[in-house]
Amino acid sequence: MFITLYDAPEKRRRHAEGGIEHKFTEAAVMLAFASHLLTLSTGGCVISIHPDGEHAKIFDIAAFLLARGFVREQAIGTTPYGGRYRRAEHTIIVNPSSGRGDVVGEIDGRRVVAECKGGTINSTHAGQKSRLRKGLAELVGQLMVREPANERQVAVLPYTTEVERLSLKLAPRCKIAGIEIALVHADGTVSYVPG
């Protein structure tokens, strides 16, 4: 559901079970975190995600939302996936634009801004593990340059034991800056790294 399977390139094949890499794409991470935010709201809420075109080439955003009971009420932009999707009192807006945060919403009166990264979650290949480590550093940096403006800021990555280990080291420093770290598991559940 959230994980996309790929035949690993020859040089990485032996580092993934059966030669198949399990990628938690950035779009899937965004959608998992947006879904999580919907569960935190005590009433209806609107969550916006801002994927770029590359994200949608790898993960079918519209199909994901439609399969979960959302109805596309309005198109936004010229992409086949941009739009306003509604399910009961919840709305997810998919707006392919940059510079707004990957996932943005208001939960019980407080703005939440999340920056997200995807990655391969089942590879022992040094390069794949390094991409996730660098992704965490990049997300924290992106959030550090934002004006906090009484918003909740969250760096969101796929869960791996390596990412969790690094996040546990980084979380106390991030907490001082008002940044949380959330890890999305393969089934879409979200856990927060204690700071």
Tab-separated table of C-alpha atoms in Angstrom:
chain	number	residue	atom	x	y	z
A	1	MET	CA	0.000	0.000	0.000
A	2	PHE	CA	2.707	2.524	0.976
A	3	ILE	CA	5.737	0.588	-0.242
A	4	THR	CA	6.785	0.370	-3.898
A	5	LEU	CA	8.864	-2.658	-4.906
A	6	TYR	CA	11.764	-2.315	-7.350
A	7	ASP	CA	14.267	-4.734	-8.816
A	8	ALA	CA	17.519	-3.512	-7.328
A	9	PRO	CA	20.305	-2.579	-9.738
A	10	GLU	CA	22.981	-5.252	-10.040
A	11	LYS	CA	25.416	-3.535	-7.652
A	12	ARG	CA	22.757	-3.296	-4.912
A	13	ARG	CA	20.935	-6.570	-5.517
A	14	ARG	CA	22.725	-8.558	-2.810
A	15	HIS	CA	21.930	-5.845	-0.234
A	16	ALA	CA	18.144	-6.319	-0.430
A	17	GLU	CA	16.303	-9.540	0.359
A	18	GLY	CA	15.530	-11.353	-2.885
A	19	GLY	CA	17.128	-8.502	-4.842
A	20	ILE	CA	13.952	-6.422	-4.390
A	21	GLU	CA	14.194	-2.965	-2.843
A	22	HIS	CA	11.275	-1.687	-0.785
A	23	LYS	CA	10.994	2.036	-1.380
A	24	PHE	CA	8.890	4.292	0.762
A	25	THR	CA	8.575	7.106	-1.748
A	26	GLU	CA	8.393	10.713	-0.641
A	27	ALA	CA	4.795	10.972	-1.876
A	28	ALA	CA	3.843	7.895	0.172
A	29	VAL	CA	5.521	9.390	3.261
A	30	MET	CA	3.562	12.629	2.709
A	31	LEU	CA	0.279	10.755	2.380
A	32	ALA	CA	0.968	8.567	5.412
A	33	PHE	CA	1.752	11.628	7.537
A	34	ALA	CA	-1.270	13.536	6.200
A	35	SER	CA	-3.455	10.523	7.071
A	36	HIS	CA	-1.918	10.488	10.551
A	37	LEU	CA	-2.734	14.171	11.051
A	38	LEU	CA	-6.364	13.490	10.133
A	39	THR	CA	-6.555	11.001	13.014
A	40	LEU	CA	-5.254	13.647	15.458
A	41	SER	CA	-8.000	16.139	14.701
A	42	THR	CA	-10.958	16.200	17.065
A	43	GLY	CA	-13.162	17.438	14.233
A	44	GLY	CA	-12.940	17.934	10.516
A	45	CYS	CA	-9.744	19.359	9.154
A	46	VAL	CA	-7.981	20.309	5.945
A	47	ILE	CA	-4.497	18.990	5.216
A	48	SER	CA	-2.478	20.141	2.198
A	49	ILE	CA	0.316	18.191	0.589
A	50	HIS	CA	2.689	19.736	-1.930
A	51	PRO	CA	4.318	17.042	-4.070
A	52	ASP	CA	6.385	17.750	-7.127
A	53	GLY	CA	5.948	16.022	-10.468
A	54	GLU	CA	8.612	13.418	-9.776
A	55	HIS	CA	6.782	12.261	-6.657
A	56	ALA	CA	3.626	11.564	-8.630
A	57	LYS	CA	5.465	9.646	-11.362
A	58	ILE	CA	6.580	7.095	-8.783
A	59	PHE	CA	3.503	6.885	-6.535
A	60	ASP	CA	-0.104	7.248	-7.718
A	61	ILE	CA	-1.410	9.894	-5.324
A	62	ALA	CA	-4.933	10.104	-6.738
A	63	ALA	CA	-5.410	6.317	-6.736
A	64	PHE	CA	-4.211	6.143	-3.129
A	65	LEU	CA	-6.745	8.733	-1.973
A	66	LEU	CA	-9.615	7.319	-4.033
A	67	ALA	CA	-8.946	3.829	-2.643
A	68	ARG	CA	-9.328	5.268	0.869
A	69	GLY	CA	-12.755	6.705	0.204
A	70	PHE	CA	-11.782	10.250	-0.773
A	71	VAL	CA	-13.657	11.881	-3.648
A	72	ARG	CA	-11.931	14.418	-5.878
A	73	GLU	CA	-14.195	17.465	-5.681
A	74	GLN	CA	-12.072	19.945	-7.580
A	75	ALA	CA	-8.985	19.944	-9.780
A	76	ILE	CA	-5.999	22.119	-8.845
A	77	GLY	CA	-3.399	22.898	-11.481
A	78	THR	CA	-2.859	20.910	-14.656
A	79	THR	CA	-1.702	17.588	-13.210
A	80	PRO	CA	-4.006	14.555	-13.153
A	81	TYR	CA	-3.583	14.256	-9.361
A	82	GLY	CA	-3.756	17.860	-8.106
A	83	GLY	CA	-7.036	18.686	-6.442
A	84	ARG	CA	-9.276	18.870	-3.416
A	85	TYR	CA	-10.209	15.425	-2.075
A	86	ARG	CA	-12.922	14.988	0.555
A	87	ARG	CA	-13.998	12.114	2.792
A	88	ALA	CA	-16.725	12.988	5.295
A	89	GLU	CA	-15.429	15.983	7.303
A	90	HIS	CA	-11.806	15.571	6.210
A	91	THR	CA	-10.190	17.242	3.209
A	92	ILE	CA	-6.795	16.637	1.651
A	93	ILE	CA	-5.635	19.215	-0.853
A	94	VAL	CA	-2.968	18.030	-3.284
A	95	ASN	CA	-1.324	21.159	-4.630
A	96	PRO	CA	1.829	20.563	-6.691
A	97	SER	CA	3.792	23.607	-5.569
A	98	SER	CA	7.037	24.218	-3.727
A	99	GLY	CA	8.142	26.319	-0.797
A	100	ARG	CA	5.111	25.677	1.408
A	101	GLY	CA	6.179	22.592	3.348
A	102	ASP	CA	5.458	19.058	2.174
A	103	VAL	CA	2.474	18.559	4.486
A	104	VAL	CA	0.631	21.510	6.030
A	105	GLY	CA	-2.463	21.563	8.170
A	106	GLU	CA	-4.120	22.956	11.221
A	107	ILE	CA	-4.884	20.526	14.011
A	108	ASP	CA	-7.040	21.825	16.839
A	109	GLY	CA	-6.050	25.423	16.188
A	110	ARG	CA	-2.312	24.931	15.687
A	111	ARG	CA	-0.549	24.961	12.339
A	112	VAL	CA	1.568	21.893	11.545
A	113	VAL	CA	4.288	21.997	8.883
A	114	ALA	CA	6.122	18.810	7.943
A	115	GLU	CA	9.029	18.258	5.604
A	116	CYS	CA	9.246	14.692	4.286
A	117	LYS	CA	11.800	12.398	2.669
A	118	GLY	CA	11.429	8.923	1.272
A	119	GLY	CA	13.929	6.137	0.848
A	120	THR	CA	14.698	2.460	0.550
A	121	ILE	CA	13.849	0.749	3.827
A	122	ASN	CA	15.167	-2.794	3.369
A	123	SER	CA	18.642	-2.281	1.937
A	124	THR	CA	21.952	-2.737	3.713
A	125	HIS	CA	23.726	-0.936	0.857
A	126	ALA	CA	25.850	1.900	2.262
A	127	GLY	CA	24.620	4.382	-0.346
A	128	GLN	CA	20.951	3.709	0.374
A	129	LYS	CA	21.498	4.018	4.133
A	130	SER	CA	23.477	7.202	3.588
A	131	ARG	CA	20.616	8.752	1.587
A	132	LEU	CA	18.287	8.339	4.558
A	133	ARG	CA	20.840	9.830	6.967
A	134	LYS	CA	21.410	12.788	4.643
A	135	GLY	CA	17.637	13.124	4.235
A	136	LEU	CA	17.192	13.570	7.979
A	137	ALA	CA	19.870	16.266	8.083
A	138	GLU	CA	18.319	18.023	5.083
A	139	LEU	CA	14.827	18.014	6.618
A	140	VAL	CA	16.051	19.419	9.914
A	141	GLY	CA	17.952	22.120	8.013
A	142	GLN	CA	14.869	23.056	5.977
A	143	LEU	CA	12.817	23.400	9.141
A	144	MET	CA	15.549	25.375	10.940
A	145	VAL	CA	15.380	28.158	8.357
A	146	ARG	CA	11.598	28.519	8.690
A	147	GLU	CA	10.181	31.180	10.954
A	148	PRO	CA	8.577	29.198	13.799
A	149	ALA	CA	5.496	31.476	14.021
A	150	ASN	CA	3.849	29.271	16.660
A	151	GLU	CA	3.724	26.306	14.331
A	152	ARG	CA	4.517	22.704	15.019
A	153	GLN	CA	7.441	21.632	12.796
A	154	VAL	CA	8.050	17.970	12.001
A	155	ALA	CA	10.772	16.168	10.034
A	156	VAL	CA	9.224	12.962	8.644
A	157	LEU	CA	11.141	9.945	7.303
A	158	PRO	CA	10.558	6.244	6.736
A	159	TYR	CA	11.364	4.058	9.707
A	160	THR	CA	14.529	1.973	9.608
A	161	THR	CA	16.623	0.963	12.603
A	162	GLU	CA	19.428	3.180	11.284
A	163	VAL	CA	17.151	6.225	10.945
A	164	GLU	CA	15.715	5.581	14.401
A	165	ARG	CA	19.209	5.351	15.919
A	166	LEU	CA	20.294	8.634	14.339
A	167	SER	CA	16.981	10.308	15.209
A	168	LEU	CA	17.371	9.390	18.874
A	169	LYS	CA	20.732	11.180	18.894
A	170	LEU	CA	19.399	14.234	17.077
A	171	ALA	CA	15.974	14.591	18.745
A	172	PRO	CA	17.105	16.414	21.933
A	173	ARG	CA	18.828	19.116	19.861
A	174	CYS	CA	15.872	19.345	17.508
A	175	LYS	CA	13.514	19.745	20.462
A	176	ILE	CA	15.433	22.859	21.550
A	177	ALA	CA	14.763	24.310	18.076
A	178	GLY	CA	11.077	23.296	18.231
A	179	ILE	CA	11.427	20.490	15.675
A	180	GLU	CA	9.935	17.032	16.120
A	181	ILE	CA	11.060	13.901	14.289
A	182	ALA	CA	8.405	11.434	13.124
A	183	LEU	CA	9.059	8.031	11.593
A	184	VAL	CA	6.560	6.405	9.246
A	185	HIS	CA	6.451	2.617	9.400
A	186	ALA	CA	5.799	0.403	6.352
A	187	ASP	CA	2.117	0.016	7.333
A	188	GLY	CA	1.648	3.807	7.439
A	189	THR	CA	1.640	4.196	11.221
A	190	VAL	CA	3.615	7.103	12.636
A	191	SER	CA	5.784	7.200	15.740
A	192	TYR	CA	7.510	10.233	17.204
A	193	VAL	CA	11.102	10.114	18.371
A	194	PRO	CA	11.311	11.241	22.012
A	195	GLY	CA	13.423	14.330	22.556
